[in-house]
Coordinates of C-alpha atoms in Angstrom, one line a residue:
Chain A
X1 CA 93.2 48.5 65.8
X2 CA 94.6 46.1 63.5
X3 CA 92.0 43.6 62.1
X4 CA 93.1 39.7 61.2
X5 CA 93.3 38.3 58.5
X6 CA 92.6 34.7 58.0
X7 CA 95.3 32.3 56.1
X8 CA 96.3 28.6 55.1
X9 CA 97.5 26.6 58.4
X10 CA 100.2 23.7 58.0
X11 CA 99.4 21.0 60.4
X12 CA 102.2 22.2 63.1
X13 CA 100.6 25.4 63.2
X14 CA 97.3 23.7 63.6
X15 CA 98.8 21.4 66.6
X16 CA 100.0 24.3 68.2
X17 CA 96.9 26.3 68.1
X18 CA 94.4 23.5 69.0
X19 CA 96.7 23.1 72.4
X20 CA 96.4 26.3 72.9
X21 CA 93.0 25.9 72.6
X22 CA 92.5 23.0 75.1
X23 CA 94.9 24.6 77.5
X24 CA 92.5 27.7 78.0
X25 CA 89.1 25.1 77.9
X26 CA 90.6 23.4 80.7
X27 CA 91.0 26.9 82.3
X28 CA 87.5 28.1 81.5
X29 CA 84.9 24.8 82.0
X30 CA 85.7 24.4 85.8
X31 CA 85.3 28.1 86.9
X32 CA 81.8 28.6 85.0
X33 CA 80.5 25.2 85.5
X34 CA 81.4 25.7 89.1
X35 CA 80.1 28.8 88.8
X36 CA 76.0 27.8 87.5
X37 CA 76.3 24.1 88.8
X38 CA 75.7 24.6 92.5
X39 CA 73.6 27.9 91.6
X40 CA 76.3 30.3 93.8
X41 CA 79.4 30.6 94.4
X42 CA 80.3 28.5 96.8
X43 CA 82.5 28.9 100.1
X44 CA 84.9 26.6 98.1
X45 CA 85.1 28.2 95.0
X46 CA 85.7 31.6 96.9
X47 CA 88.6 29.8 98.4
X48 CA 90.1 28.5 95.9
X49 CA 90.1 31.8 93.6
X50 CA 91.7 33.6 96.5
X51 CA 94.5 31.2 97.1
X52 CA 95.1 31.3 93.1
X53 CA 94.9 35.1 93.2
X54 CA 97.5 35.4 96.1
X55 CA 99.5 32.6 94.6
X56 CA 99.8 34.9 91.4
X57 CA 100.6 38.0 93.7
X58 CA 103.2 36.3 95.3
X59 CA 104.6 35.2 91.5
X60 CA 104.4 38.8 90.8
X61 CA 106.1 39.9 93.6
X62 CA 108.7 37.7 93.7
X63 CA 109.4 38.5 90.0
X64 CA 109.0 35.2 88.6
X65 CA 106.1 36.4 86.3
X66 CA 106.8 37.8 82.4
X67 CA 110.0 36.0 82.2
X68 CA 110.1 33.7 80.1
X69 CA 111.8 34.2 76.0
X70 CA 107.9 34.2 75.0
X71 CA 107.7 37.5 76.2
X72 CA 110.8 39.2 74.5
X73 CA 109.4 41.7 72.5
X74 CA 110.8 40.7 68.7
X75 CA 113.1 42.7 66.5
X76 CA 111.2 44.6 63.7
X77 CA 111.6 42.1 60.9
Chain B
X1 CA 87.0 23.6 61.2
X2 CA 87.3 21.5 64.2
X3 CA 89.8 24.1 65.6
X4 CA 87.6 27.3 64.5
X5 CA 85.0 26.0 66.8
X6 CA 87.0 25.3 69.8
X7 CA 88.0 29.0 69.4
X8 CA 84.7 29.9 69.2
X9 CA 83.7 28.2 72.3
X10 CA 87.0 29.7 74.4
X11 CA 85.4 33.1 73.3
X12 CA 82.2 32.1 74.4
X13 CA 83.1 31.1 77.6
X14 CA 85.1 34.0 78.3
X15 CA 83.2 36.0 77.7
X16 CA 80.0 34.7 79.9
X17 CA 82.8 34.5 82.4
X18 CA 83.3 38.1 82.6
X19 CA 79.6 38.4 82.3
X20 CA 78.2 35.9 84.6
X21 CA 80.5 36.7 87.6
X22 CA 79.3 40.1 87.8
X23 CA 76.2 39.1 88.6
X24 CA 76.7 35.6 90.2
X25 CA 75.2 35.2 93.4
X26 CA 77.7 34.4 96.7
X27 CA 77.5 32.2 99.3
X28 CA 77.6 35.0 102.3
X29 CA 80.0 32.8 104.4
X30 CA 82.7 32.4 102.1
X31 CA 86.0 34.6 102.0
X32 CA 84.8 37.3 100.2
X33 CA 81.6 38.2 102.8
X34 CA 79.4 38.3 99.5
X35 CA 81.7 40.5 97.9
X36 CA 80.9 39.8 93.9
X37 CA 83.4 42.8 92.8
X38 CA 86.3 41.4 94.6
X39 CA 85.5 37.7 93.6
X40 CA 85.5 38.6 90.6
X41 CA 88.9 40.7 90.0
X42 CA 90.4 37.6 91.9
X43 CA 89.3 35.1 89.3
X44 CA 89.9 37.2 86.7
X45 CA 93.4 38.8 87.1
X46 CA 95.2 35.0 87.4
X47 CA 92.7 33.9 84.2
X48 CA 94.0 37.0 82.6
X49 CA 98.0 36.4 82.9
X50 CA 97.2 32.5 82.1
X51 CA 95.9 33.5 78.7
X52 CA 98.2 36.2 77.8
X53 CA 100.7 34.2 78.8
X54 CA 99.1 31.3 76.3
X55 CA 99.1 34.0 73.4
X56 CA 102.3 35.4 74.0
X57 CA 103.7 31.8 73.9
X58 CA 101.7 30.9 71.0
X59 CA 103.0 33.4 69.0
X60 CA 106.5 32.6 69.7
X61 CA 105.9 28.5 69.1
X62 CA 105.0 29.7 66.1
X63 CA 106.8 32.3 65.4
X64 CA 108.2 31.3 62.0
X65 CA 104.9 29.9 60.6
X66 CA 102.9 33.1 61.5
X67 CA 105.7 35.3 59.8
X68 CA 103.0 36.4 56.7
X69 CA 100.6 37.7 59.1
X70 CA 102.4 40.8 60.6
X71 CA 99.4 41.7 62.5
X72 CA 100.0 39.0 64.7
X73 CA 103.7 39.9 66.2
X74 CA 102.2 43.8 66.2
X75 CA 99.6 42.3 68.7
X76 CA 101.7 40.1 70.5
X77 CA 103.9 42.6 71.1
X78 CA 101.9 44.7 72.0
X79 CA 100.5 42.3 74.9
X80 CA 104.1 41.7 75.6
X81 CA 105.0 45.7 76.2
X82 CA 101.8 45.9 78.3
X83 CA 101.0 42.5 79.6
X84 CA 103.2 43.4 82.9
X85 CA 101.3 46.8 83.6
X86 CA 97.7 45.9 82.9
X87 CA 98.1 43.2 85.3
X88 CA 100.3 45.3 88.0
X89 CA 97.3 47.7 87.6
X90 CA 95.1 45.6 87.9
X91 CA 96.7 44.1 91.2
X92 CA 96.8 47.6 92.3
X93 CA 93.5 48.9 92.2
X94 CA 92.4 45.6 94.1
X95 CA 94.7 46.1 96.7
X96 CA 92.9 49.1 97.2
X97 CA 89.4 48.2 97.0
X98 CA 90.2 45.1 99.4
X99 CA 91.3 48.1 102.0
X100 CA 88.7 51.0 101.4
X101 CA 85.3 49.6 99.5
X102 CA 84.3 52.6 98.5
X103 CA 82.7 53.8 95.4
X104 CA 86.3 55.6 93.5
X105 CA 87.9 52.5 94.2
X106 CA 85.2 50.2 93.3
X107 CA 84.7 52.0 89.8
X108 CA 89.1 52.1 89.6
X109 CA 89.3 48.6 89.9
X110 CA 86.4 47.7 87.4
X111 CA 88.2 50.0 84.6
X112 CA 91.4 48.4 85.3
X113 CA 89.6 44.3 84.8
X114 CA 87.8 46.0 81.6
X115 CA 91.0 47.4 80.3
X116 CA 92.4 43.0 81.2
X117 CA 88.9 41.9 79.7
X118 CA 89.7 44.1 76.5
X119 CA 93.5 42.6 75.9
X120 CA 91.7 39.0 76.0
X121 CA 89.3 40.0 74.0
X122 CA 92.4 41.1 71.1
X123 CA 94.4 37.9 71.8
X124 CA 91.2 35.7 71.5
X125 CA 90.3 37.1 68.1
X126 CA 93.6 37.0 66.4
X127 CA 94.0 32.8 67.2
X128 CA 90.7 32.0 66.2
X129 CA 91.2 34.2 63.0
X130 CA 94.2 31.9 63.1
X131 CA 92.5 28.6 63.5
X132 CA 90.7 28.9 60.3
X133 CA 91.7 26.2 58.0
X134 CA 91.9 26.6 54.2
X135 CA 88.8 29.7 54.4
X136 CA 87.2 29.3 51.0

């Protein structure tokens, strides 16, 4: 597999990536601190992570999913 | 810097995500009966398309910007030929699990969210190798 290679950010870049960033915290805090907060997994939790599970099924299904110009695979340059 | 160590902490937590909810204890009258194997392919699968979909995107905000590091649009391109499949797959073996919980299904559908937990893994480390400012 390729390995990364680290480079000089301009500030855009830097904007860009630290939103990404927050974007997936915000994903990731509420599952696990729901997840060690109340010591199980609670009948709520469950609930919830099925309805977004079917919500995404239905996305997939309906074709709405892997649309968008972000996922265009680019001309060789 | 300050961006190097959100990174770090998004890695982190995903990966005590995948970690912890194989071993997370259920609360037996919930939706899943107890089941931790299906709880957990239905918090990963949406987690999974929400941050491939964030590093697909990603790559194309910053397309231009990112232009010098051509191991970037090799791996988001790579997400983006096989985004749709791993997830499909993933859907799949669920689907199957959910009707027949037996053992072949059970080890199916945990191959198919280690296969999802291994493209996160790819797209994590290429934007925190990105988010490091100015590395002296």
């Amino acid at each position: 597999m390729l390995s990364p290679t680290r480079s000089n950010m301009d500030p855009l870049t830097a904007l860009n990536t630290a939103s990404a960033a927050i974007t997936l915290l915000n994903m990731l805090i509420p599952q696990i601190q729901g997840m060690f907060d109340a010591g199980q997994i609670t009948v709520e939790q469950q609930t919830k992570i099925q309805t977004e599970y079917a919500a995404l099924k239905a996305n997939l299904e309906a074709g709405t999913l892997f649309q968008g110009p972000e996922w265009q695979v680019r001309d060789p340059d | 810097m300050k961006t190097k160590l959100t990174f770090n902490i998004i890695s982190a937590l995903a990966g005590i995500l995948f970690l912890a909810q194989g071993c997370a204890e259920m609360a037996p009258d919930g939706v899943y009966k107890g089941d931790a194997l299906l709880y957990r392919a239905d918090s990963i699968i949406p987690m999974s398309y929400t941050l491939l979909h964030t590093y697909v995107q990603w790559e194309y905000t910053n397309r231009e910007m990112l232009k010098g590091t051509p191991q970037i649009k090799a791996s988001a391109d790579y997400v983006r030929l096989n985004a749709k499949n791993w997830i499909t797959s993933a859907m799949v073996m669920r689907e199957a699990y959910a009707l027949v919980k037996s053992d072949e299904n059970a080890n199916k559908l945990q191959a198919s969210l280690a296969i999802l937990s291994s493209a996160l893994n790819e797209a994590t480390k290429y934007m925190t190798a990105h988010a490091v400012t100015n590395p002296k």
